Amino acid sequence: MRVAPQIIAHRGGGGETLENTRESIGYALSQKVSRYETDVRALKDGTVVLQHDAQLATPWGDSRTVGELDSQEFFALRGPAGEHPISLKSALEDFPTLAYNVDIKEPRALEGSLQVVNAADAWGRVIFSSFSSQTLTELRKRHPGVQTCLSPIEVGKALLAARSASKRRFDSGAAFAQVPLKWGGITIVDRIFVSWCHSQGIRVEPWTINQETEMLQLTNLGVDAIMTDYPALAKATISAR
């Protein structure tokens, strides 16, 4: 039997708790996830906070944007059940046993994120990702050895390399492939891709996997982790296989 994939709580498990909140971190810990995936943006005063969208409608029901608010205004927000927003600094300092996947959503959040991770000496438990290839390139240049995911451009190169006759290598410095199952009608995660990534020392961690059938299929493919909005469901599904 294959080793069960690790479970990564996407936005803290947004299908089972309110995403990117202090409470969602506690929930992720209660589910014993391997990592908490989150997104960071910068407030008007530069404070880096956990927040996916530039607009605050989700999850806070507020019509303003992240960049319009200072720290006092942002941390006064509350979720439907009184949930609290949280900064990256507090997430790292207040929950020191938890590993994080930090998706940098905007360039202005990069410098603040690096400062916070450095101050917390959390390099060993933070993996950076971004849809911006430029952001990841800058990050690796400034901090050689930092843990990063393949950039979108690098995912494309990996797909071509995996399907080439020579199974050629390329060295990006990334140790994680966090990818959707398909993109633009093209299948990404299959046995060929998983095998090639593993031959390069790259972990395969598909997102966002919320259906039980997909969880089981990916387990059979031998992926290393599953990123999901439903960590409790994923745990139950994989353990019952």
GROMACS .gro file of N, CA and C in nm, residues 109-172:
model
  192
  109ALA      N    1   0.402   4.282  -0.075
  109ALA     CA    2   0.402   4.199   0.046
  109ALA      C    3   0.531   4.118   0.060
  110LEU      N    4   0.617   4.121  -0.041
  110LEU     CA    5   0.736   4.037  -0.040
  110LEU      C    6   0.834   4.078   0.069
  111GLU      N    7   0.874   4.203   0.071
  111GLU     CA    8   0.975   4.248   0.166
  111GLU      C    9   0.930   4.226   0.310
  112GLY      N   10   0.806   4.263   0.338
  112GLY     CA   11   0.754   4.246   0.474
  112GLY      C   12   0.749   4.100   0.515
  113SER      N   13   0.715   4.012   0.421
  113SER     CA   14   0.709   3.869   0.450
  113SER      C   15   0.847   3.816   0.486
  114LEU      N   16   0.947   3.857   0.410
  114LEU     CA   17   1.084   3.811   0.437
  114LEU      C   18   1.132   3.859   0.572
  115GLN      N   19   1.101   3.982   0.606
  115GLN     CA   20   1.142   4.036   0.735
  115GLN      C   21   1.077   3.960   0.850
  116VAL      N   22   0.949   3.928   0.835
  116VAL     CA   23   0.877   3.857   0.940
  116VAL      C   24   0.931   3.716   0.958
  117VAL      N   25   0.951   3.645   0.847
  117VAL     CA   26   1.003   3.508   0.855
  117VAL      C   27   1.143   3.508   0.915
  118ASN      N   28   1.223   3.604   0.877
  118ASN     CA   29   1.359   3.612   0.930
  118ASN      C   30   1.358   3.641   1.080
  119ALA      N   31   1.274   3.735   1.122
  119ALA     CA   32   1.266   3.770   1.264
  119ALA      C   33   1.220   3.653   1.349
  120ALA      N   34   1.132   3.570   1.292
  120ALA     CA   35   1.081   3.454   1.364
  120ALA      C   36   1.172   3.332   1.349
  121ASP      N   37   1.279   3.347   1.270
  121ASP     CA   38   1.368   3.235   1.239
  121ASP      C   39   1.287   3.114   1.194
  122ALA      N   40   1.196   3.140   1.099
  122ALA     CA   41   1.100   3.038   1.057
  122ALA      C   42   1.128   2.984   0.918
  123TRP      N   43   1.250   3.002   0.867
  123TRP     CA   44   1.280   2.958   0.731
  123TRP      C   45   1.256   2.809   0.713
  124GLY      N   46   1.278   2.731   0.818
  124GLY     CA   47   1.263   2.587   0.807
  124GLY      C   48   1.120   2.538   0.803
  125ARG      N   49   1.023   2.625   0.834
  125ARG     CA   50   0.883   2.581   0.834
  125ARG      C   51   0.794   2.669   0.745
  126VAL      N   52   0.856   2.742   0.654
  126VAL     CA   53   0.781   2.824   0.559
  126VAL      C   54   0.824   2.789   0.417
  127ILE      N   55   0.726   2.760   0.334
  127ILE     CA   56   0.748   2.737   0.191
  127ILE      C   57   0.677   2.849   0.116
  128PHE      N   58   0.747   2.914   0.025
  128PHE     CA   59   0.689   3.025  -0.049
  128PHE      C   60   0.639   2.981  -0.186
  129SER      N   61   0.527   3.037  -0.226
  129SER     CA   62   0.475   3.017  -0.361
  129SER      C   63   0.423   3.150  -0.412
  130SER      N   64   0.401   3.158  -0.543
  130SER     CA   65   0.345   3.278  -0.603
  130SER      C   66   0.308   3.247  -0.747
  131PHE      N   67   0.202   3.312  -0.795
  131PHE     CA   68   0.169   3.302  -0.936
  131PHE      C   69   0.258   3.394  -1.019
  132SER      N   70   0.339   3.476  -0.951
  132SER     CA   71   0.431   3.566  -1.019
  132SER      C   72   0.569   3.502  -1.026
  133SER      N   73   0.612   3.467  -1.146
  133SER     CA   74   0.745   3.411  -1.164
  133SER      C   75   0.851   3.512  -1.122
  134GLN      N   76   0.825   3.639  -1.146
  134GLN     CA   77   0.920   3.744  -1.109
  134GLN      C   78   0.940   3.750  -0.957
  135THR      N   79   0.830   3.735  -0.883
  135THR     CA   80   0.839   3.737  -0.737
  135THR      C   81   0.925   3.622  -0.686
  136LEU      N   82   0.905   3.502  -0.741
  136LEU     CA   83   0.982   3.387  -0.697
  136LEU      C   84   1.130   3.400  -0.736
  137THR      N   85   1.156   3.455  -0.853
  137THR     CA   86   1.294   3.476  -0.895
  137THR      C   87   1.364   3.573  -0.801
  138GLU      N   88   1.297   3.681  -0.766
  138GLU     CA   89   1.353   3.779  -0.673
  138GLU      C   90   1.376   3.718  -0.536
  139LEU      N   91   1.282   3.639  -0.491
  139LEU     CA   92   1.292   3.574  -0.361
  139LEU      C   93   1.414   3.481  -0.354
  140ARG      N   94   1.432   3.399  -0.456
  140ARG     CA   95   1.545   3.306  -0.458
  140ARG      C   96   1.678   3.379  -0.469
  141LYS      N   97   1.678   3.490  -0.541
  141LYS     CA   98   1.801   3.567  -0.557
  141LYS      C   99   1.845   3.626  -0.422
  142ARG      N  100   1.749   3.673  -0.347
  142ARG     CA  101   1.780   3.739  -0.220
  142ARG      C  102   1.806   3.640  -0.108
  143HIS      N  103   1.746   3.523  -0.117
  143HIS     CA  104   1.762   3.423  -0.011
  143HIS      C  105   1.788   3.285  -0.072
  144PRO      N  106   1.910   3.262  -0.119
  144PRO     CA  107   1.943   3.131  -0.176
  144PRO      C  108   1.914   3.020  -0.075
  145GLY      N  109   1.853   2.915  -0.122
  145GLY     CA  110   1.820   2.805  -0.033
  145GLY      C  111   1.682   2.813   0.028
  146VAL      N  112   1.612   2.925   0.007
  146VAL     CA  113   1.476   2.937   0.059
  146VAL      C  114   1.388   2.832  -0.006
  147GLN      N  115   1.291   2.780   0.068
  147GLN     CA  116   1.201   2.677   0.016
  147GLN      C  117   1.094   2.741  -0.072
  148THR      N  118   1.089   2.701  -0.198
  148THR     CA  119   0.991   2.758  -0.291
  148THR      C  120   0.926   2.649  -0.375
  149CYS      N  121   0.814   2.688  -0.435
  149CYS     CA  122   0.743   2.602  -0.530
  149CYS      C  123   0.784   2.641  -0.672
  150LEU      N  124   0.759   2.551  -0.765
  150LEU     CA  125   0.778   2.585  -0.906
  150LEU      C  126   0.691   2.703  -0.942
  151SER      N  127   0.744   2.794  -1.022
  151SER     CA  128   0.664   2.904  -1.074
  151SER      C  129   0.578   2.853  -1.189
  152PRO      N  130   0.478   2.930  -1.232
  152PRO     CA  131   0.397   2.886  -1.346
  152PRO      C  132   0.481   2.855  -1.470
  153ILE      N  133   0.583   2.936  -1.497
  153ILE     CA  134   0.670   2.910  -1.612
  153ILE      C  135   0.745   2.779  -1.593
  154GLU      N  136   0.792   2.755  -1.471
  154GLU     CA  137   0.867   2.633  -1.443
  154GLU      C  138   0.779   2.509  -1.449
  155VAL      N  139   0.651   2.523  -1.414
  155VAL     CA  140   0.559   2.410  -1.428
  155VAL      C  141   0.548   2.370  -1.574
  156GLY      N  142   0.539   2.471  -1.662
  156GLY     CA  143   0.535   2.443  -1.806
  156GLY      C  144   0.660   2.371  -1.853
  157LYS      N  145   0.775   2.415  -1.805
  157LYS     CA  146   0.901   2.348  -1.842
  157LYS      C  147   0.904   2.205  -1.789
  158ALA      N  148   0.850   2.186  -1.668
  158ALA     CA  149   0.848   2.052  -1.609
  158ALA      C  150   0.760   1.958  -1.690
  159LEU      N  151   0.646   2.009  -1.735
  159LEU     CA  152   0.557   1.927  -1.817
  159LEU      C  153   0.625   1.881  -1.945
  160LEU      N  154   0.696   1.973  -2.010
  160LEU     CA  155   0.767   1.939  -2.133
  160LEU      C  156   0.880   1.841  -2.105
  161ALA      N  157   0.953   1.864  -1.996
  161ALA     CA  158   1.064   1.776  -1.963
  161ALA      C  159   1.016   1.635  -1.930
  162ALA      N  160   0.905   1.627  -1.856
  162ALA     CA  161   0.853   1.496  -1.816
  162ALA      C  162   0.812   1.412  -1.936
  163ARG      N  163   0.768   1.480  -2.042
  163ARG     CA  164   0.717   1.410  -2.160
  163ARG      C  165   0.819   1.401  -2.273
  164SER      N  166   0.938   1.453  -2.249
  164SER     CA  167   1.042   1.444  -2.351
  164SER      C  168   1.104   1.304  -2.351
  165ALA      N  169   1.161   1.266  -2.463
  165ALA     CA  170   1.220   1.132  -2.474
  165ALA      C  171   1.335   1.113  -2.376
  166SER      N  172   1.407   1.222  -2.349
  166SER     CA  173   1.524   1.213  -2.261
  166SER      C  174   1.491   1.235  -2.115
  167LYS      N  175   1.364   1.272  -2.087
  167LYS     CA  176   1.325   1.306  -1.949
  167LYS      C  177   1.423   1.407  -1.889
  168ARG      N  178   1.454   1.510  -1.968
  168ARG     CA  179   1.562   1.601  -1.932
  168ARG      C  180   1.536   1.671  -1.798
  169ARG      N  181   1.644   1.713  -1.739
  169ARG     CA  182   1.639   1.781  -1.610
  169ARG      C  183   1.642   1.932  -1.631
  170PHE      N  184   1.596   2.005  -1.531
  170PHE     CA  185   1.626   2.147  -1.523
  170PHE      C  186   1.626   2.184  -1.376
  171ASP      N  187   1.712   2.273  -1.339
  171ASP     CA  188   1.729   2.307  -1.198
  171ASP      C  189   1.673   2.445  -1.171
  172SER      N  190   1.559   2.450  -1.103
  172SER     CA  191   1.497   2.578  -1.069
  172SER      C  192   1.529   2.619  -0.927
   0.00000   0.00000   0.00000
